[in-house]
Short mmCIF file of N, CA, C and O and ligand atoms in Angstrom, two decimals:
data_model
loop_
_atom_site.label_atom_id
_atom_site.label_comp_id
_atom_site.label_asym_id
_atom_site.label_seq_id
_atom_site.Cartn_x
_atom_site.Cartn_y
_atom_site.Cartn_z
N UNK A 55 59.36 98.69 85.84
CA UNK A 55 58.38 98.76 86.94
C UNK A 55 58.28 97.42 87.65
O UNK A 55 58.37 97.16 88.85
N UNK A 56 58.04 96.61 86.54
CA UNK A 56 58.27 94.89 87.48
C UNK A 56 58.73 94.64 88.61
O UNK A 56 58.13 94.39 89.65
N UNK A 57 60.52 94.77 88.28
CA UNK A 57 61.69 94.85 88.67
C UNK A 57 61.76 95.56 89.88
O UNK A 57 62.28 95.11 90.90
N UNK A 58 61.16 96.84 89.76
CA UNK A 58 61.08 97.91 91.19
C UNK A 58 59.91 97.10 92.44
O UNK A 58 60.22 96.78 93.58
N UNK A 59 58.92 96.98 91.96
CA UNK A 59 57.68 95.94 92.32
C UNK A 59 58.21 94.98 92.93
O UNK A 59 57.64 94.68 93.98
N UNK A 60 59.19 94.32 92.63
CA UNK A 60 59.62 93.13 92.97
C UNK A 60 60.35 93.30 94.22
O UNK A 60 60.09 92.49 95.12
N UNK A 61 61.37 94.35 94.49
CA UNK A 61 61.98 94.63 95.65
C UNK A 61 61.48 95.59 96.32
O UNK A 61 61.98 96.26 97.22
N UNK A 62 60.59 95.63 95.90
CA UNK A 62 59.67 96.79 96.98
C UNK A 62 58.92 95.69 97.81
O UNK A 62 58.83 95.74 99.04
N UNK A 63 58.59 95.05 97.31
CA UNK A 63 58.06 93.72 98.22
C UNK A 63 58.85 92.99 99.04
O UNK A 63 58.55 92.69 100.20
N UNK A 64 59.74 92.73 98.53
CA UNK A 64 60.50 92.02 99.57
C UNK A 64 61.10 92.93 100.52
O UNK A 64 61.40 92.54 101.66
N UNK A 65 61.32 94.24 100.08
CA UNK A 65 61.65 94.92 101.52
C UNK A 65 60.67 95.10 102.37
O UNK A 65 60.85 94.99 103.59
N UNK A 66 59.24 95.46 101.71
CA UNK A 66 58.17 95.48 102.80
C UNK A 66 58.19 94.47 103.51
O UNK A 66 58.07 94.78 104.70
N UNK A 67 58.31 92.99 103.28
CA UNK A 67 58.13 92.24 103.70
C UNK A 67 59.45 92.00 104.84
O UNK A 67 59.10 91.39 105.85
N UNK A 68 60.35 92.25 104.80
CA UNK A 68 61.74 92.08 105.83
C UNK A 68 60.93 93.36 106.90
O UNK A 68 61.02 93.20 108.11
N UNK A 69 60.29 94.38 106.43
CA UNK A 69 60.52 95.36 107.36
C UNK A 69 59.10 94.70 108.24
O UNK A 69 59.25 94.61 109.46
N UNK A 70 58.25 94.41 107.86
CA UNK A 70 57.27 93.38 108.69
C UNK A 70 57.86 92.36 109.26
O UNK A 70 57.56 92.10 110.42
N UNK A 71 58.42 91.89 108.85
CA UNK A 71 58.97 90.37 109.83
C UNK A 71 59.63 91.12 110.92
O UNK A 71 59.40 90.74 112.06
N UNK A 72 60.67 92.49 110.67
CA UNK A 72 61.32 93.10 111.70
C UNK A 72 60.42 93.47 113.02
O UNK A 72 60.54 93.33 114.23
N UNK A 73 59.54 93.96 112.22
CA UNK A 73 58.95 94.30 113.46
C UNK A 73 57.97 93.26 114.17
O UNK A 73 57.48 93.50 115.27
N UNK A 74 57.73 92.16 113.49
CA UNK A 74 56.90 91.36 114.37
C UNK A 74 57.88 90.49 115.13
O UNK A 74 57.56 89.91 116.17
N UNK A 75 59.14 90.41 114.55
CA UNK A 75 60.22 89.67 115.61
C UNK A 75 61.10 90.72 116.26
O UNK A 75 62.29 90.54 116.47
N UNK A 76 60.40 91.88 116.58
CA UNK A 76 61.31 92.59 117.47
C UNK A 76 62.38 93.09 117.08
O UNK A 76 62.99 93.86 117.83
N UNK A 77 62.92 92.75 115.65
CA UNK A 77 64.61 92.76 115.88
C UNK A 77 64.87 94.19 115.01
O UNK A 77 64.22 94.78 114.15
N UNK A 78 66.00 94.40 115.61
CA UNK A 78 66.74 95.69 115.61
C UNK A 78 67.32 95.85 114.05
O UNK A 78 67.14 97.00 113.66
N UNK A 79 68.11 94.78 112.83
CA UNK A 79 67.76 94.99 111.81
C UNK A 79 67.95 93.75 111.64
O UNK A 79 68.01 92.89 112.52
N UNK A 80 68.09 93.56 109.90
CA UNK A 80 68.36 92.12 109.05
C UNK A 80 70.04 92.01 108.79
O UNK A 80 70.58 92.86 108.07
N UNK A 81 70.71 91.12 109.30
CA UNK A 81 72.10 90.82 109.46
C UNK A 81 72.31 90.46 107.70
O UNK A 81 72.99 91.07 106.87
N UNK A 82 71.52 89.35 107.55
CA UNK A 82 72.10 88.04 106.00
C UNK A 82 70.75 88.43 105.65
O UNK A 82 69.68 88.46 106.26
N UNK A 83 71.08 88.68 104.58
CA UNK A 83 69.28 87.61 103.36
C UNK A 83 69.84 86.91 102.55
O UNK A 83 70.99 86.98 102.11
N UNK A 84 68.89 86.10 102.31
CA UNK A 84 69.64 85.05 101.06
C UNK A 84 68.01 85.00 100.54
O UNK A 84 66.89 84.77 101.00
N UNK A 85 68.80 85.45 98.96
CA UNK A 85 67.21 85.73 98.09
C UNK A 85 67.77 84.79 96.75
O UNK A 85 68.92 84.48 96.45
N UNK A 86 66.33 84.45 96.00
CA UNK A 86 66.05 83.27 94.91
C UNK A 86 65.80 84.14 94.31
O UNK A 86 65.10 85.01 94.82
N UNK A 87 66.38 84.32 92.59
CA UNK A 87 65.71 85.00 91.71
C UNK A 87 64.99 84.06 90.52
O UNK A 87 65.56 83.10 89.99
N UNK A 88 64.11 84.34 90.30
CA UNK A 88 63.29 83.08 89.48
C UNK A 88 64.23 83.66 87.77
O UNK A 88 64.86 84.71 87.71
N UNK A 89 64.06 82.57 86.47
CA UNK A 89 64.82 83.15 85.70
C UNK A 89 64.54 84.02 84.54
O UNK A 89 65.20 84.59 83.68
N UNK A 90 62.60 83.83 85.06
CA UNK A 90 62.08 84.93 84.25
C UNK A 90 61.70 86.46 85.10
O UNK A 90 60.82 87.26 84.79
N UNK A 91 62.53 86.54 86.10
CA UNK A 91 62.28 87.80 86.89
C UNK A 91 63.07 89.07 86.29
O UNK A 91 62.97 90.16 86.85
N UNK A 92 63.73 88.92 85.30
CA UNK A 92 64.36 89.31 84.14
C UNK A 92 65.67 90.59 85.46
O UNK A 92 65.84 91.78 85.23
N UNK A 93 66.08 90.10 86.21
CA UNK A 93 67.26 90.61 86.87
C UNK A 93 68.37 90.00 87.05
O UNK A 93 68.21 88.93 87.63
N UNK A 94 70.02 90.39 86.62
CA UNK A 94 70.66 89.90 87.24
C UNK A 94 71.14 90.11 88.83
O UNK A 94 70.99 91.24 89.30
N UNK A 95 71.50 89.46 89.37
CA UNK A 95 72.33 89.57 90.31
C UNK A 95 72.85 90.90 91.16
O UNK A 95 72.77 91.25 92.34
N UNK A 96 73.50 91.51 89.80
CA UNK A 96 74.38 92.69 90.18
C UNK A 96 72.79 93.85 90.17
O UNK A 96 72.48 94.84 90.84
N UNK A 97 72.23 93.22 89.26
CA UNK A 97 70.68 94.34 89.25
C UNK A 97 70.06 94.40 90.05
O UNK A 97 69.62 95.49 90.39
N UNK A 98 69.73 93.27 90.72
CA UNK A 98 69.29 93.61 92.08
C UNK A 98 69.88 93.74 92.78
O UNK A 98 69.09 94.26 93.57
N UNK A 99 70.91 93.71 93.35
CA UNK A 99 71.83 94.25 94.08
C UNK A 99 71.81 95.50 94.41
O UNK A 99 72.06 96.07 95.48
N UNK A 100 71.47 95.89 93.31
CA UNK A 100 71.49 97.84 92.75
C UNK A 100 70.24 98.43 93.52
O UNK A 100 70.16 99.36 94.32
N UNK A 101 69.13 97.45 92.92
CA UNK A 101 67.88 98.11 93.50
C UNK A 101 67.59 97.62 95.03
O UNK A 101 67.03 98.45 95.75
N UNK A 102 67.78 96.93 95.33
CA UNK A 102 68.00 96.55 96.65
C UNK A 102 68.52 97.50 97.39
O UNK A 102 67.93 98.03 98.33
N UNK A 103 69.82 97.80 96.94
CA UNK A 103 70.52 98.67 97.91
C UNK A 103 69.67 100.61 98.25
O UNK A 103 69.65 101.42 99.17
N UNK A 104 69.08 100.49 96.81
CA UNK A 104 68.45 101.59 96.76
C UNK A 104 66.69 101.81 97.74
O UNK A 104 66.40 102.79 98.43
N UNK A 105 65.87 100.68 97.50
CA UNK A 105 64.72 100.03 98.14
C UNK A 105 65.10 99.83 99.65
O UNK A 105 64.18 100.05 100.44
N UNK A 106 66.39 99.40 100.21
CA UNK A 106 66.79 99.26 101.05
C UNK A 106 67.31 100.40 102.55
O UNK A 106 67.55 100.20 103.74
N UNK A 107 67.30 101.55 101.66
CA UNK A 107 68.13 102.45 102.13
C UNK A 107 67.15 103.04 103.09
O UNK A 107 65.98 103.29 102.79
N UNK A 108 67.70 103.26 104.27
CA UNK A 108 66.83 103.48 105.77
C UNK A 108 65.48 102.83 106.25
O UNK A 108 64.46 103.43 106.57
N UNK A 109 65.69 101.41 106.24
CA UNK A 109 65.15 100.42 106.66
C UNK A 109 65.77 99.72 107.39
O UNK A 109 66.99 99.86 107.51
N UNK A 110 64.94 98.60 108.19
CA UNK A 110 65.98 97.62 108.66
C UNK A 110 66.92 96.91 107.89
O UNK A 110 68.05 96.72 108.33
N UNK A 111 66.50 96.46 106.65
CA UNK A 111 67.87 95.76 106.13
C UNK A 111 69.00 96.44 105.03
O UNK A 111 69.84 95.97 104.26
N UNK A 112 68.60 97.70 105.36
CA UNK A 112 69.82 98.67 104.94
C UNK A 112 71.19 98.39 104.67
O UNK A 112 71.70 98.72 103.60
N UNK A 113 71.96 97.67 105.78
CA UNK A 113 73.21 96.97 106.16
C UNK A 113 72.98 95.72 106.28
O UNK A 113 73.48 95.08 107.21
N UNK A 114 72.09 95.10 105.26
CA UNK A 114 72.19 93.43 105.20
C UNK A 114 73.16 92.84 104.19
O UNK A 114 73.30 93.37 103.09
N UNK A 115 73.79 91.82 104.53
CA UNK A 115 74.92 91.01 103.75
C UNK A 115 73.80 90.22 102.99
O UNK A 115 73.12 89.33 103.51
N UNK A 116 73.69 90.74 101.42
CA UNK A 116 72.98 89.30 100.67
C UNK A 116 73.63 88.64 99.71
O UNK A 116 74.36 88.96 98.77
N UNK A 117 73.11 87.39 100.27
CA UNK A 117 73.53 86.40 99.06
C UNK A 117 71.98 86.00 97.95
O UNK A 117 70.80 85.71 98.15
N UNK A 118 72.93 86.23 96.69
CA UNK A 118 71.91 86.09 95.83
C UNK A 118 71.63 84.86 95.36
O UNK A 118 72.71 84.65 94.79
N UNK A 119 70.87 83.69 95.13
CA UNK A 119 71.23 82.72 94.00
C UNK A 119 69.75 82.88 92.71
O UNK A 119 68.53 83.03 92.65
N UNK A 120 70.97 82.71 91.86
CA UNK A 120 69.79 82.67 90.39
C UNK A 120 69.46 81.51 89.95
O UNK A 120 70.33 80.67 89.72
N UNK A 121 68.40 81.31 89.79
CA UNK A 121 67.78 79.78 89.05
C UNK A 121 68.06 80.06 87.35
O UNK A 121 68.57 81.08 86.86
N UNK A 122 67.78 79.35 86.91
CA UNK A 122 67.87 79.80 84.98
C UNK A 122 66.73 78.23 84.50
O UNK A 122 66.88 77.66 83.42
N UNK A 123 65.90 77.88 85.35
CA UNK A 123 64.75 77.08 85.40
C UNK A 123 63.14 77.62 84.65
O UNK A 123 62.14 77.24 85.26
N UNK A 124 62.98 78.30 83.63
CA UNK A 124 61.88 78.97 83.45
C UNK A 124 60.60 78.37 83.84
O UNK A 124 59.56 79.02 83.93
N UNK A 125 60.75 76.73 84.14
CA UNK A 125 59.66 76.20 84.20
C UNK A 125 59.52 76.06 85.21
O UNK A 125 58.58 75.28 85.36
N UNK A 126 60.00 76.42 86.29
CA UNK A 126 59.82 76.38 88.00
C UNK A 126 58.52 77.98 87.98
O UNK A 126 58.45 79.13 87.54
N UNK A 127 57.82 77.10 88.70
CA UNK A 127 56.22 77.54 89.22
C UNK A 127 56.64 79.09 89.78
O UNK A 127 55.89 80.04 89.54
N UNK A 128 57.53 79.23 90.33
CA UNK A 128 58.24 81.29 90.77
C UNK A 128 59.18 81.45 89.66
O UNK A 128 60.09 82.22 89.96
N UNK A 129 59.25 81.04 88.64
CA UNK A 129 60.46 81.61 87.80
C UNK A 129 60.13 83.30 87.37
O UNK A 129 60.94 83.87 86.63
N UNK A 130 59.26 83.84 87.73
CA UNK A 130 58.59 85.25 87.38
C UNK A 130 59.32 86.05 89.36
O UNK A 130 59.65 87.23 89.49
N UNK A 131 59.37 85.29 90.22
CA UNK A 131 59.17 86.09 91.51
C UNK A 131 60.84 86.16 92.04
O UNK A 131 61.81 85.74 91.41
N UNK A 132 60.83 86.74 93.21
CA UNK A 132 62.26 87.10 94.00
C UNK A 132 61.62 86.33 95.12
O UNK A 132 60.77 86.81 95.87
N UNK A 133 62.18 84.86 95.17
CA UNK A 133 61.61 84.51 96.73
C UNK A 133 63.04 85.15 98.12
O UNK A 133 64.23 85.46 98.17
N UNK A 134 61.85 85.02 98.97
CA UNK A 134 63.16 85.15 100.33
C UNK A 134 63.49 83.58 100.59
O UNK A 134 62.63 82.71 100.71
N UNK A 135 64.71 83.39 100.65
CA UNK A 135 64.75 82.21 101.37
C UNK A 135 65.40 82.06 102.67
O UNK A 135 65.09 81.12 103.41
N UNK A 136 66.20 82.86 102.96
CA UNK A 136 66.69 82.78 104.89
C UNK A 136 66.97 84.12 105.03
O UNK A 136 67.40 84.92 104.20
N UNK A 137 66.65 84.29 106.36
CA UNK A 137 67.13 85.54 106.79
C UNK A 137 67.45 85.28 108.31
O UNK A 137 66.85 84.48 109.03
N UNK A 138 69.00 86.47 108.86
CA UNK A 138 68.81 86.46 109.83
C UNK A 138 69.20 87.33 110.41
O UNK A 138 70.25 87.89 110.13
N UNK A 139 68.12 87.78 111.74
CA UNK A 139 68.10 89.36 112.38
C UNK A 139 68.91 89.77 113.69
O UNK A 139 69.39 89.02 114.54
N UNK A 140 68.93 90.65 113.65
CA UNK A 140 69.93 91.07 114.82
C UNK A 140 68.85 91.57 115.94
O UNK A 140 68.02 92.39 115.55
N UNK A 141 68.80 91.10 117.39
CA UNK A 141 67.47 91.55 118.31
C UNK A 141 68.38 92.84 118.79
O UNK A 141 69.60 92.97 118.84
N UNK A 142 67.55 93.56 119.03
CA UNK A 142 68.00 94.71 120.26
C UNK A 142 68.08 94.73 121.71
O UNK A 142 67.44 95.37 122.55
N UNK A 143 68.98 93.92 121.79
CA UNK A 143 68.60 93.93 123.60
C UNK A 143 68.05 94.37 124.08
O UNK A 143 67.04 93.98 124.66
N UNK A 144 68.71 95.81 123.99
CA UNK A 144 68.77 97.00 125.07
C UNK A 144 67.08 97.10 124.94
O UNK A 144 66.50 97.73 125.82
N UNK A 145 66.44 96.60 124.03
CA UNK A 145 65.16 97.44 124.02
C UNK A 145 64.18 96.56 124.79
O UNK A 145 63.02 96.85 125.08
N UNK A 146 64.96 95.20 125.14
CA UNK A 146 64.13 93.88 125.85
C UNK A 146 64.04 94.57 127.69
O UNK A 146 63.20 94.37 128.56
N UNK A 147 65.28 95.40 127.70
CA UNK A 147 65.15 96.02 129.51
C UNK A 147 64.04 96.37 129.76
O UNK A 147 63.76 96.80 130.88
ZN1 ZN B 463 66.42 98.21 86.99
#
């Protein structure tokens, strides 16, 4: 449940930024996994893709990096650390 919790948030959170920056979807994410967030890589990957599916960042390229720091203050969280969106022109006419 954690684990699900965890990328359920961060997609809510991409799909809010989408829409307060207008943009049409999320191109890149580049996400931090803390090293007590107890996921690898390929695991979130998994749920991501699943949490992800018909949203804006549906078709996002992510790069993952893992900390293995337990004593870093987010070692429990999935931070976002860059993202970047694709605008919709057509919708600026
Ligand atoms: Zn899982």
């Amino acid at each position: 449940m954690h684990e699900t919790a965890l990328v359920k948030n961060l997609v809510q959170k991409l799909q809010a930024i989408c829409t307060e920056e207008k943009a049409d979807r999320v191109v890149d994410i580049t996400v931090w996994l803390g090293a007590l967030c107890h996921m690898s890589p390929d695991h979130f990957s998994e749920h991501f893709r699943q949490e992800a599916a018909g949203t804006c960042a549906e078709r996002a390229r992510l790069k993952i990096e893992s900390s293995d720091d337990i004593n870093h203050a987010n070692a429990q969280d999935v931070l976002l650390q860059s993202l970047e969106l694709e605008m919709d022109d057509e919708a600026l006419q």
